[in-house]
Every structure is written in structure tokens, then in C-alpha cells.
């Protein structure tokens, strides 16, 4: 079975983002970019499935700017076999919406005749948590979101999902879309020899027009502002002082 | 036009607090119809919520599988200008599927409804607030409940039956719900959270003792969850629960961006940490620098 892993190039999760003062968006120039952490987890799971003989080939796909090539090379160095880059914009500030991404991914899934997709549960930039579910809908496939454990036997995947009160286990018939939660695994690092080898692995470059898909945004961003700052707090010297403040000043206990 | 609100049903029970807060977020958009897929008592609970004009009830075991629920919502969508739900694991699973089937975008974690087409939502782990306008014919979105007050429960909405289909490709096997006598994390008035600094599963009991004395819910940072001190569903942060209680006590938590995303809208934040330079002190209203193993027992005793 061939599978597809979508990966997104996002601002590195350790970077404290800066909001442009004019409300136009986030400053992404000269900022460290990396693979979305949830996508690393999805890819790690795909590689483990391949190591266990469940999957025969892993195709990593990224949609966005040309620089997403770097993210795909990282995916290839970790263990993906091939990569597809869909260059949908030349502006790093233009985030392609999950609906458009899902339509493009659905086209790639059909073209590749993939039988399984594992995506990250959300991207840490737009925090939308939607692409996997949208892709499953467009393909008419079953979905298993927020997976913390996956086992595949024959044509069924048994997936443990992180739900609000605890854990839920479901069965989903393949083909299906699964989205990875934090607890699914610990992603591996790419070794130097593998990084060198990844440079020779195939990376196909496409555009949305190749698939005949309209990626025009449905949502217009009117402005982006910093959240209201909290007023400066105080240090207290003792538990008694803390309790006094909480009772008299804040009135919360 | 009216608004369709998909209610969370977990293990057969209506998540009434979340639904009540979502109703107050929607009240400027039109009449609110609450869709409950679950046992009849869950629908009866929803009917008590003020602001619910009608309850649509589909008999279902309450397992909340995305595929049949999304199909049900889509079958009703023609009557509605907006489809919304609380931003929980339950709805984040279903609503993007609904949106794609309707060929519209979805907006997640909406913190303010400006007008019927304009919404605010946080991005980048809450480090920026985006105002977006939707050009879609039906607006599909989830609501960050921590930003809204719950409506009261003395209503008497009419309950109307709707029929839910099935989807053969997925099947529920079991739920393992973490047993807790404490208040639910996302609706608690007070939350006490522990981080890596707590050191072990055993010493996490200090957090729980303090929480019980306050009548608070227990939360945790990702580090504490990954180290096995607390179960996953206690995690507060960008990838866990978003809370905004009256009082949030962060114990042994450094205050990484991802954790702050889940609690920085709390009314009063208290930080207890031995590292005077920990970023948590930048958002704390009251901070104590010191050893949690002496401070916590002292604090618990004096309450």
C-alpha cells in the first residue's frame, strides 16, 4: 500500500512571533522556518509502518512557496521515498487555506492511488485543525483524528484517539485519513548520510493549475493584531502575603 | 436565517457547559437550533438552555463518530446561515468534515463574533488575533468557550426528532474516560496545574491536594503529561485544553509559548517556581519564587 504524508513549512515552534504594527500580519522575513511538529510525528508513523512492512511507499507532499522544498528534503531525509511540491504562491505570507490544501491533496491521492494518509492534527501557524478532516470528506473516506496509537491489520486500522475526557478507540476501514496527535510517537532525527541521500531522491514540482484546482481564499484577513497585554504582576515574599493578595486585592478566594 | 449548533455528547452525556457558552456566542446571529445526537435525556438537558429556540434530536449511542454526524449536519444545512459548535475534540473532529462537504471553509476557536460575516480568532498559539471575513454562503465555525459566559438553564425549547444515517467505514470500539470527582477542566472556576518541576507522579499529589482544598480542577503542562505525572486529557495549552478560569495556579511550570496559549486569558494567574527568570512570571499577577515542596503544603494548610 502506498501512502501520503502532507507536510507544512511553518515558523519554528520556539520562535516568539512578531505581529506587524500596521495590522498586516506576522513578520516572517528572516525568521527560522521548520516542518510543522505534528507533521514530523505523522511522517515518523508512516516510516514505522513501512519498516513493519505495512506500507510500500511514502510520498511526502507540501503545498505553498518554493522554499517548502527544504521541508520536503527533510521529509526525504527522515525516510520518505518521494516528494511532491505544489507551488501555490510566491509570497511566504500567503497561507493557503485548508479547503484548498485538502482539494489539492485529494487530487494527489487519486493520482498516486494512495490507500492511506497520515497528516498532523493541526499546523502551529493557523491553528485551524481542519485539513485532515476536509480531505477525508472530499475523498469520501473514513477518518480517525488526534491519533495516539495506530495499528493496521489487513484492510482496517484500529486507532486510539485523544478525546476530551480521555481516550477513544475506533476502527476505520482503509482507505482512510488519520491525523497525528503529540503522543503518537517520538520523531527521529535525520542522519547526515540520509540528508545527503535525500538530495538524490525524486521531488516533483507542480502547480495548482496542473490539477485544475482553484485555490482562491474564502476568508479575507482584515487585520492581525497582538493580543491584549496583561498588566504587570507583582512578586510576593511569602505564602501569607499571597493569600492576602488573593483574598483582598483579587477577591478570587 | 437561523443558526445550527452541534452539541457535544460524550459517553451519552450532553456537555452542557460548553453548549451554554456557545449559545451566548451565537445570540446576535439569529435563532439558535441545538442538534443533539445522543440519548433522549441529553436532548432534554439541551432544551433547558435559555436561547435555544429548538432542539433537534437524533437517537444515537452518543459515540460521536464524525462521518454519520457530518452527514446529518449537512442534510440539515439548507435551513441555516451559520453552523457552529464549541471548540472541543468532539466538534473539531466533525465540523471541518461538514465544511468540506458543503464546499466552505471552517473557522476554528472563534473568540468574538463581530457581525454575521466577521469573526476573530487566535493564531500562532494565541500570539496574534486575526479578524477574518467569510465570503462563504454558510459560515461553519467552532467557538472558544473560554471567551463566553454560559446562558442560564430555565428554558423549555421544543424537541423535534431527526433521523441519523450510518457510515459503514468506521466503528466505535470503546471509550476510556479518566475518572475524576473534580470539576471539569474547561469549565472550572479555579485550576491548579503542575509542570515538570513537580518531579514525579507521587509528588503530583501535592497539586491535587491543593486543588481539592480550593475546589479547583487539576491541569498539567505537556512536560508533566509526557513524564507520566498526569493523564493526557489534563494538558493545558495550544494542543490541549484552553481554559480561562478566575484563578489559575501554575506550579513548577516554566511558561513555554505553547502552555501560555492555553491559560493566558485567566483572570488571575499565580506562579510558583524556583526559577526567578521563568517566563511564567511575565504573565503572572502574583508570583512566588521558591521551592514548591515547601510552598504547596504551607499554602494548602493555610487555606
Coordinates of C-alpha atoms in Angstrom, one line a residue:
Chain A
X1 CA 0.0 0.0 0.0
X2 CA 1.2 3.4 -1.0
X3 CA 0.7 6.3 1.5
X4 CA 0.8 10.0 1.5
X5 CA 2.1 12.3 4.2
X6 CA 1.3 16.1 3.9
X7 CA 4.0 18.3 5.5
X8 CA 3.8 22.0 6.1
X9 CA 6.6 24.6 6.3
X10 CA 5.8 26.8 9.3
X11 CA 7.6 29.2 11.6
X12 CA 9.7 27.2 14.1
X13 CA 7.7 26.4 17.2
X14 CA 10.3 28.0 19.5
X15 CA 10.2 31.4 17.8
X16 CA 8.3 34.2 19.5
X17 CA 6.3 35.7 16.6
X18 CA 6.2 39.4 15.9
X19 CA 3.0 41.0 14.8
X20 CA 3.4 43.8 12.3
X21 CA 2.5 47.1 13.9
X22 CA 0.2 48.1 10.9
X23 CA -2.0 45.1 11.4
X24 CA -1.0 43.5 8.1
X25 CA 0.1 40.2 9.6
X26 CA 3.0 38.3 11.1
X27 CA 6.6 39.2 10.3
X28 CA 8.0 36.1 8.5
X29 CA 11.1 37.7 7.0
X30 CA 14.4 36.3 8.4
X31 CA 12.5 34.0 10.7
X32 CA 13.6 30.4 11.3
X33 CA 11.1 28.0 9.5
X34 CA 10.8 24.3 10.1
X35 CA 8.5 21.3 9.5
X36 CA 5.3 21.6 11.5
X37 CA 5.9 19.4 14.6
X38 CA 2.7 17.4 14.1
X39 CA 3.8 16.6 10.5
X40 CA 7.1 15.2 11.8
X41 CA 5.0 12.8 14.0
X42 CA 2.8 11.8 11.1
X43 CA 5.9 11.1 9.0
X44 CA 7.6 9.1 11.8
X45 CA 4.5 6.9 12.0
X46 CA 4.5 6.4 8.2
X47 CA 8.1 5.4 8.3
X48 CA 7.4 2.9 11.1
X49 CA 4.6 1.4 9.1
X50 CA 7.0 1.0 6.2
X51 CA 9.6 -0.6 8.4
X52 CA 6.9 -3.0 9.6
X53 CA 6.0 -4.0 6.1
X54 CA 2.5 -2.5 6.1
X55 CA 3.3 0.3 3.7
X56 CA 5.4 0.0 0.5
X57 CA 6.0 3.6 -0.4
X58 CA 5.7 7.0 1.3
X59 CA 5.1 10.1 -0.7
X60 CA 5.6 13.4 1.1
X61 CA 3.6 16.4 -0.2
X62 CA 3.9 20.1 0.6
X63 CA 1.9 23.0 -0.7
X64 CA 3.0 26.6 -0.5
X65 CA 6.1 28.5 -1.5
X66 CA 9.1 27.2 -3.4
X67 CA 11.1 27.2 -0.2
X68 CA 8.9 24.3 1.1
X69 CA 11.4 22.2 -0.9
X70 CA 13.6 22.3 2.2
X71 CA 10.8 20.8 4.3
X72 CA 10.3 18.1 1.7
X73 CA 14.1 17.3 1.7
X74 CA 13.9 16.9 5.5
X75 CA 11.0 14.5 5.0
X76 CA 13.0 12.6 2.4
X77 CA 16.0 12.5 4.8
X78 CA 13.8 11.1 7.6
X79 CA 12.6 8.3 5.3
X80 CA 10.0 9.4 2.8
X81 CA 10.6 7.8 -0.7
X82 CA 9.4 10.6 -3.0
X83 CA 8.2 14.2 -2.7
X84 CA 5.7 16.4 -4.5
X85 CA 5.8 20.1 -4.1
X86 CA 2.8 22.1 -5.2
X87 CA 3.9 25.7 -5.6
X88 CA 0.7 27.6 -4.9
X89 CA 2.1 31.1 -4.1
X90 CA 5.3 33.0 -4.2
X91 CA 4.5 35.0 -1.1
X92 CA 5.5 33.4 2.2
X93 CA 2.8 35.5 4.0
X94 CA 0.0 33.9 2.0
X95 CA -1.3 30.9 3.9
X96 CA -3.2 28.5 1.6
X97 CA -6.5 27.6 3.3
X98 CA -7.2 24.1 4.4
X99 CA -10.1 23.7 2.0
X100 CA -7.7 24.4 -1.0
X101 CA -5.0 22.2 0.5
X102 CA -7.5 19.4 1.0
X103 CA -8.6 19.7 -2.6
X104 CA -5.0 19.5 -3.9
X105 CA -4.2 16.6 -1.6
X106 CA -7.3 14.8 -2.8
X107 CA -6.0 15.2 -6.3
X108 CA -2.6 13.8 -5.4
X109 CA -4.2 10.9 -3.5
X110 CA -6.2 10.0 -6.6
X111 CA -3.2 10.4 -9.0
X112 CA -1.0 8.3 -6.7
X113 CA -3.7 5.8 -5.8
X114 CA -2.7 6.1 -2.2
X115 CA -4.5 3.9 0.3
X116 CA -3.7 5.8 3.5
X117 CA -3.0 9.4 4.5
X118 CA -1.5 10.4 7.9
X119 CA -1.4 14.1 8.5
X120 CA -0.6 16.2 11.5
X121 CA -3.6 17.2 13.7
X122 CA -3.0 20.9 13.2
X123 CA -0.5 23.4 11.9
X124 CA 1.0 25.6 14.6
X125 CA 0.7 28.8 12.5
X126 CA -3.0 29.0 11.6
X127 CA -4.0 26.5 14.4
X128 CA -7.0 25.5 12.2
X129 CA -7.0 21.7 12.8
X130 CA -9.1 21.1 9.6
X131 CA -7.1 19.8 6.7
X132 CA -7.2 16.0 7.5
X133 CA -11.0 16.1 8.2
X134 CA -11.6 18.1 5.0
X135 CA -9.5 15.7 2.9
X136 CA -11.4 12.6 4.3
X137 CA -14.7 14.4 3.4
X138 CA -13.6 15.2 -0.1
X139 CA -12.4 11.6 -0.8
X140 CA -15.5 10.1 0.9
X141 CA -13.1 8.2 3.2
X142 CA -13.4 7.4 6.9
X143 CA -11.3 9.5 9.4
X144 CA -9.5 9.0 12.7
X145 CA -8.3 12.3 14.1
X146 CA -6.0 13.0 17.1
X147 CA -4.4 9.6 17.0
X148 CA -2.2 8.5 19.8
X149 CA -1.9 4.9 18.7
X150 CA -2.4 3.2 15.3
X151 CA -2.4 -0.5 14.4
X152 CA -3.1 -1.7 10.9
X153 CA -4.3 -5.2 10.2
X154 CA -5.5 -6.1 6.7
X155 CA -7.9 -3.5 5.5
X156 CA -8.7 -2.0 8.9
X157 CA -6.9 0.5 11.1
X158 CA -7.5 0.4 14.9
X159 CA -6.9 3.9 16.2
X160 CA -6.8 5.2 19.7
X161 CA -7.9 8.9 19.7
X162 CA -7.3 11.6 22.3
X163 CA -10.8 12.9 23.3
X164 CA -11.7 15.4 25.9
X165 CA -12.4 13.0 28.8
X166 CA -9.7 10.5 28.0
X167 CA -9.2 8.1 25.1
X168 CA -11.4 6.6 22.5
X169 CA -10.7 3.6 20.3
X170 CA -12.3 3.2 16.8
X171 CA -11.9 1.0 13.8
X172 CA -11.7 2.6 10.4
X173 CA -11.7 0.7 7.1
X174 CA -9.0 1.6 4.7
X175 CA -8.5 3.8 2.6
X176 CA -8.7 6.4 5.4
X177 CA -7.2 9.6 6.7
X178 CA -5.6 9.6 10.1
X179 CA -4.3 12.7 11.9
X180 CA -1.5 12.5 14.4
X181 CA -1.5 13.9 18.0
X182 CA 1.5 14.7 20.0
X183 CA 1.6 11.4 21.9
X184 CA 1.7 9.1 18.8
X185 CA 5.5 8.8 18.7
X186 CA 8.9 10.5 19.1
X187 CA 10.1 11.5 15.6
X188 CA 13.6 10.5 14.6
X189 CA 16.3 12.9 13.5
X190 CA 17.7 12.7 10.0
X191 CA 21.3 11.4 10.0
X192 CA 23.9 13.2 7.9
X193 CA 24.3 10.3 5.4
X194 CA 20.5 10.3 5.0
X195 CA 20.4 14.0 4.4
X196 CA 23.0 13.5 1.6
X197 CA 21.0 10.7 0.1
X198 CA 17.8 12.7 0.3
X199 CA 19.3 15.2 -2.2
X200 CA 19.1 12.5 -4.9
X201 CA 15.5 11.3 -4.1
X202 CA 12.8 12.5 -6.6
X203 CA 11.0 15.7 -5.9
X204 CA 8.3 16.6 -8.4
X205 CA 7.3 20.2 -8.8
X206 CA 3.7 21.0 -9.7
X207 CA 1.2 23.9 -9.5
X208 CA -2.5 24.0 -8.6
X209 CA -3.2 24.6 -12.3
X210 CA -1.8 21.1 -13.0
X211 CA -4.7 19.7 -11.0
X212 CA -7.2 22.3 -12.3
X213 CA -8.0 23.4 -8.7
X214 CA -9.0 26.9 -7.7
X215 CA -7.2 28.0 -4.5
X216 CA -8.7 31.4 -4.1
X217 CA -9.2 32.1 -0.4
X218 CA -12.7 32.1 1.1
X219 CA -11.7 34.1 4.1
X220 CA -10.3 37.6 3.9
X221 CA -8.0 38.6 6.7
X222 CA -9.0 42.1 7.7
X223 CA -6.3 42.6 10.3
X224 CA -3.9 40.8 12.6
X225 CA -3.2 42.3 16.0
X226 CA -1.3 41.5 19.1
X227 CA -3.5 40.1 21.9
X228 CA -4.2 42.5 24.8
X229 CA -1.1 42.6 27.1
X230 CA -1.6 41.6 30.8
X231 CA -0.8 44.3 33.3
X232 CA 2.5 43.7 35.1
X233 CA 2.2 41.4 38.1
X234 CA 4.0 41.5 41.5
X235 CA 6.3 39.2 43.3
X236 CA 5.2 38.2 46.8
X237 CA 7.6 37.1 49.5
X238 CA 5.5 34.6 51.4
X239 CA 2.5 32.3 51.3
X240 CA 0.7 34.6 53.8
X241 CA 1.3 37.6 51.5
X242 CA 0.0 35.6 48.5
X243 CA -3.2 34.6 50.3
X244 CA -3.8 38.1 51.5
X245 CA -3.5 39.4 47.9
X246 CA -5.8 36.7 46.5
X247 CA -8.4 37.4 49.2
X248 CA -8.3 41.2 49.5
X249 CA -6.9 42.5 46.2
X250 CA -8.0 40.0 43.6
X251 CA -11.0 38.6 45.5
X252 CA -10.8 35.2 43.9
X253 CA -10.7 33.1 47.1
Chain B
X1 CA -31.9 32.7 8.9
X2 CA -31.2 30.5 11.9
X3 CA -28.0 29.1 13.4
X4 CA -27.4 25.3 13.9
X5 CA -25.4 24.4 16.9
X6 CA -24.0 20.9 17.1
X7 CA -23.9 19.9 20.7
X8 CA -21.1 17.8 22.2
X9 CA -22.3 14.4 23.5
X10 CA -19.6 12.4 25.3
X11 CA -20.4 9.0 26.6
X12 CA -24.1 9.7 26.2
X13 CA -24.0 12.9 28.3
X14 CA -24.5 16.4 27.0
X15 CA -21.5 18.7 27.6
X16 CA -23.9 21.3 28.9
X17 CA -21.5 24.0 30.0
X18 CA -19.8 24.2 26.5
X19 CA -23.2 24.3 24.7
X20 CA -24.4 27.0 27.1
X21 CA -21.3 29.2 26.4
X22 CA -21.6 28.6 22.7
X23 CA -25.2 29.8 22.7
X24 CA -24.2 33.1 24.2
X25 CA -21.5 33.5 21.4
X26 CA -24.2 33.0 18.7
X27 CA -27.1 35.1 20.1
X28 CA -26.6 38.0 17.7
X29 CA -26.7 35.8 14.6
X30 CA -30.3 34.6 14.8
X31 CA -32.5 31.9 16.3
X32 CA -30.3 29.0 17.7
X33 CA -31.3 25.4 17.0
X34 CA -29.3 22.8 19.0
X35 CA -28.6 19.5 17.4
X36 CA -28.2 16.7 19.9
X37 CA -27.2 13.2 18.6
X38 CA -27.4 11.0 21.6
X39 CA -29.8 9.5 24.1
X40 CA -33.1 11.3 24.8
X41 CA -32.0 12.7 28.3
X42 CA -29.2 14.6 26.6
X43 CA -31.7 16.3 24.3
X44 CA -33.9 17.1 27.3
X45 CA -31.0 18.8 29.0
X46 CA -30.3 20.9 25.9
X47 CA -34.0 22.0 25.8
X48 CA -33.5 23.7 29.2
X49 CA -30.9 26.1 27.9
X50 CA -32.1 29.7 27.5
X51 CA -31.6 30.9 24.0
X52 CA -32.1 27.5 22.4
X53 CA -35.2 28.1 20.2
X54 CA -35.5 24.4 19.2
X55 CA -33.7 21.2 19.9
X56 CA -33.2 18.7 17.1
X57 CA -32.7 15.2 18.5
X58 CA -31.2 12.2 16.6
X59 CA -31.2 9.0 18.6
X60 CA -27.6 7.8 18.7
X61 CA -25.5 5.8 21.0
X62 CA -23.5 9.0 21.6
X63 CA -20.2 7.9 20.3
X64 CA -19.8 10.9 18.1
X65 CA -18.3 9.3 15.0
X66 CA -17.5 12.0 12.6
X67 CA -18.9 10.5 9.4
X68 CA -22.6 9.9 10.2
X69 CA -22.7 13.1 12.3
X70 CA -21.3 15.2 9.5
X71 CA -23.8 13.7 7.0
X72 CA -26.6 14.5 9.4
X73 CA -25.5 18.1 9.8
X74 CA -25.1 18.5 6.0
X75 CA -28.6 17.1 5.5
X76 CA -30.0 19.9 7.7
X77 CA -27.6 22.7 6.5
X78 CA -30.0 24.1 3.9
X79 CA -32.0 25.9 6.6
X80 CA -29.1 27.6 8.2
X81 CA -26.8 30.6 7.6
X82 CA -24.4 29.5 10.3
X83 CA -23.3 26.1 11.7
X84 CA -21.3 26.3 14.9
X85 CA -20.1 24.2 17.9
X86 CA -17.9 24.5 20.9
X87 CA -14.2 24.1 20.0
X88 CA -13.7 20.7 21.6
X89 CA -12.1 17.5 20.4
X90 CA -15.7 16.3 19.6
X91 CA -16.5 19.2 17.2
X92 CA -13.1 19.8 15.8
X93 CA -13.4 16.2 14.5
X94 CA -16.8 16.8 12.8
X95 CA -17.1 20.4 11.7
X96 CA -14.2 20.6 9.2
X97 CA -15.7 17.5 7.5
X98 CA -19.1 19.3 7.4
X99 CA -17.5 22.4 5.9
X100 CA -15.7 20.4 3.1
X101 CA -18.9 18.6 2.2
X102 CA -20.6 22.0 1.8
X103 CA -17.6 23.4 0.0
X104 CA -17.0 26.1 2.5
X105 CA -14.1 27.0 4.8
X106 CA -14.1 26.4 8.6
X107 CA -13.0 28.8 11.3
X108 CA -11.7 27.3 14.4
X109 CA -11.7 28.7 18.0
X110 CA -13.6 31.9 17.3
X111 CA -13.2 34.3 20.2
X112 CA -15.6 37.0 19.0
X113 CA -18.5 37.3 16.6
X114 CA -18.2 40.9 15.1
X115 CA -21.1 40.6 12.6
X116 CA -22.6 37.7 10.6
X117 CA -19.6 37.5 8.3
X118 CA -16.8 38.7 10.5
X119 CA -15.1 36.8 13.3
X120 CA -12.0 37.0 15.5
X121 CA -9.7 34.0 16.1
X122 CA -6.3 33.5 17.6
X123 CA -3.4 32.2 15.5
X124 CA 0.2 31.3 16.3
X125 CA -0.6 29.8 19.7
X126 CA -2.6 32.8 20.7
X127 CA 0.3 35.3 20.0
X128 CA -1.8 37.1 17.4
X129 CA -5.6 37.7 16.9
X130 CA -6.9 37.6 13.4
X131 CA -10.1 39.3 12.2
X132 CA -11.4 37.4 9.2
X133 CA -14.4 37.9 6.9
X134 CA -16.0 34.9 5.3
X135 CA -17.4 35.0 1.8
X136 CA -19.0 31.6 2.1
X137 CA -22.7 31.1 1.8
X138 CA -22.8 29.1 5.1
X139 CA -20.4 30.0 7.9
X140 CA -19.0 27.0 9.7
X141 CA -17.0 27.6 12.9
X142 CA -16.1 26.4 16.3
X143 CA -16.3 28.7 19.4
X144 CA -13.6 29.1 22.0
X145 CA -16.0 28.7 25.0
X146 CA -13.5 30.2 27.5
X147 CA -14.3 33.5 25.9
X148 CA -18.0 33.5 26.7
X149 CA -20.3 33.2 29.7
X150 CA -22.8 30.3 29.9
X151 CA -26.6 31.1 29.3
X152 CA -28.9 30.0 32.1
X153 CA -30.9 26.8 32.3
X154 CA -34.6 27.6 32.7
X155 CA -35.7 27.4 29.1
X156 CA -38.2 24.9 27.6
X157 CA -37.4 24.5 23.9
X158 CA -39.4 22.2 21.7
X159 CA -37.7 18.9 20.8
X160 CA -38.0 17.7 17.3
X161 CA -36.8 14.3 16.1
X162 CA -34.4 14.0 13.1
X163 CA -33.0 10.8 11.7
X164 CA -29.4 9.9 11.6
X165 CA -27.9 7.6 9.0
X166 CA -24.9 5.3 9.4
X167 CA -21.5 5.2 7.8
X168 CA -20.1 1.8 7.3
X169 CA -16.4 2.6 7.2
X170 CA -15.8 3.4 10.8
X171 CA -16.9 1.8 14.1
X172 CA -16.7 2.7 17.7
X173 CA -14.9 0.2 20.0
X174 CA -14.5 1.8 23.4
X175 CA -14.0 5.0 25.4
X176 CA -11.6 5.1 28.3
X177 CA -12.7 8.1 30.3
X178 CA -10.3 9.2 33.1
X179 CA -12.4 9.1 36.3
X180 CA -12.4 12.4 38.2
X181 CA -14.5 13.7 41.0
X182 CA -13.0 17.2 40.5
X183 CA -14.6 20.0 38.4
X184 CA -14.2 19.7 34.6
X185 CA -11.1 21.5 33.5
X186 CA -12.6 23.8 30.8
X187 CA -15.5 25.0 33.0
X188 CA -13.8 25.1 36.4
X189 CA -13.7 28.4 38.3
X190 CA -10.2 27.6 39.5
X191 CA -7.4 25.5 38.1
X192 CA -4.2 24.3 39.7
X193 CA -1.6 23.0 37.2
X194 CA 1.6 21.2 37.7
X195 CA 4.6 21.0 35.4
X196 CA 8.0 19.3 35.1
X197 CA 9.1 20.9 38.3
X198 CA 6.8 18.7 40.3
X199 CA 9.3 15.9 39.7
X200 CA 7.2 12.7 39.9
X201 CA 3.8 11.2 39.8
X202 CA 3.9 10.8 43.5
X203 CA 4.6 14.5 44.2
X204 CA 1.8 15.5 41.8
X205 CA -0.5 14.6 44.8
X206 CA 0.6 18.0 46.2
X207 CA -1.1 19.7 43.3
X208 CA -4.2 17.6 43.7
X209 CA -4.4 18.2 47.5
X210 CA -4.2 22.0 46.9
X211 CA -6.8 21.7 44.1
X212 CA -9.2 19.8 46.3
X213 CA -8.8 22.3 49.1
X214 CA -9.8 25.1 46.6
X215 CA -12.4 23.0 44.8
X216 CA -10.3 23.5 41.7
X217 CA -9.7 21.4 38.6
X218 CA -6.3 19.9 38.0
X219 CA -4.3 20.8 34.9
X220 CA -0.8 19.9 33.7
X221 CA 1.8 21.1 31.3
X222 CA 2.9 19.0 28.3
X223 CA 6.2 18.2 30.2
X224 CA 4.2 16.8 33.1
X225 CA 1.9 14.7 30.8
X226 CA 4.9 13.4 28.8
X227 CA 6.7 12.4 32.0
X228 CA 3.6 10.5 33.1
X229 CA 2.7 12.6 36.1
X230 CA -0.8 13.3 34.8
X231 CA -3.1 11.9 32.1
X232 CA -3.1 13.5 28.6
X233 CA -6.6 15.0 28.9
X234 CA -5.3 17.3 31.7
X235 CA -3.0 19.1 29.4
X236 CA -3.5 22.8 29.2
X237 CA -2.0 24.6 26.1
X238 CA -2.1 25.0 22.3
X239 CA -2.5 21.3 21.7
X240 CA -4.5 20.6 24.9
X241 CA -7.4 22.4 26.6
X242 CA -7.9 26.2 26.6
X243 CA -9.0 27.5 29.9
X244 CA -9.8 30.9 31.3
X245 CA -10.8 30.4 35.0
X246 CA -11.0 33.1 37.7
X247 CA -7.8 31.7 39.2
X248 CA -5.0 29.7 37.6
X249 CA -2.2 28.5 39.7
X250 CA 0.9 27.3 37.8
X251 CA 3.2 25.2 39.8
X252 CA 6.6 24.2 38.5
X253 CA 5.7 25.3 35.0
X254 CA 8.2 27.4 33.1
X255 CA 5.7 29.0 30.9
X256 CA 6.5 28.0 27.3
X257 CA 4.6 29.7 24.5
X258 CA 2.5 26.5 23.9
X259 CA 1.4 26.4 27.6
X260 CA 0.6 30.1 27.8
X261 CA -1.7 29.7 24.7
X262 CA -4.0 27.6 26.9
X263 CA -4.3 29.8 30.0
X264 CA -3.2 33.4 29.5
X265 CA -6.8 34.6 29.4
X266 CA -7.3 33.5 33.0
X267 CA -8.5 36.4 35.3
X268 CA -5.8 35.9 37.9
X269 CA -2.6 33.9 37.4
X270 CA -0.4 32.8 40.2
X271 CA 3.1 31.3 39.5
X272 CA 5.1 29.2 42.0
X273 CA 8.5 28.5 40.6
X274 CA 12.0 28.2 41.9
X275 CA 13.5 29.9 38.8
X276 CA 13.1 33.6 39.1
X277 CA 13.7 34.0 35.4
X278 CA 10.9 31.6 34.3
X279 CA 8.8 33.2 31.5
X280 CA 5.6 32.3 33.5
X281 CA 6.4 35.3 35.8
X282 CA 5.8 37.6 32.8
X283 CA 2.1 36.8 32.7
X284 CA 1.6 36.1 36.4
X285 CA -0.3 38.6 38.5
X286 CA 1.2 37.1 41.7
X287 CA 4.5 35.2 41.7
X288 CA 6.4 33.4 44.4
X289 CA 10.0 32.3 43.8
X290 CA 10.7 29.3 45.9
X291 CA 10.6 25.6 46.4
X292 CA 7.1 24.2 45.6
X293 CA 7.7 21.3 48.1
X294 CA 7.6 23.8 51.0
X295 CA 5.2 26.4 49.5
X296 CA 2.4 24.0 48.5
X297 CA 1.9 22.2 51.8
X298 CA 2.1 25.6 53.6
X299 CA -0.5 27.1 51.2
X300 CA -2.8 24.1 51.5
X301 CA -2.6 24.3 55.3
X302 CA -3.4 28.0 55.4
X303 CA -6.5 27.8 53.1

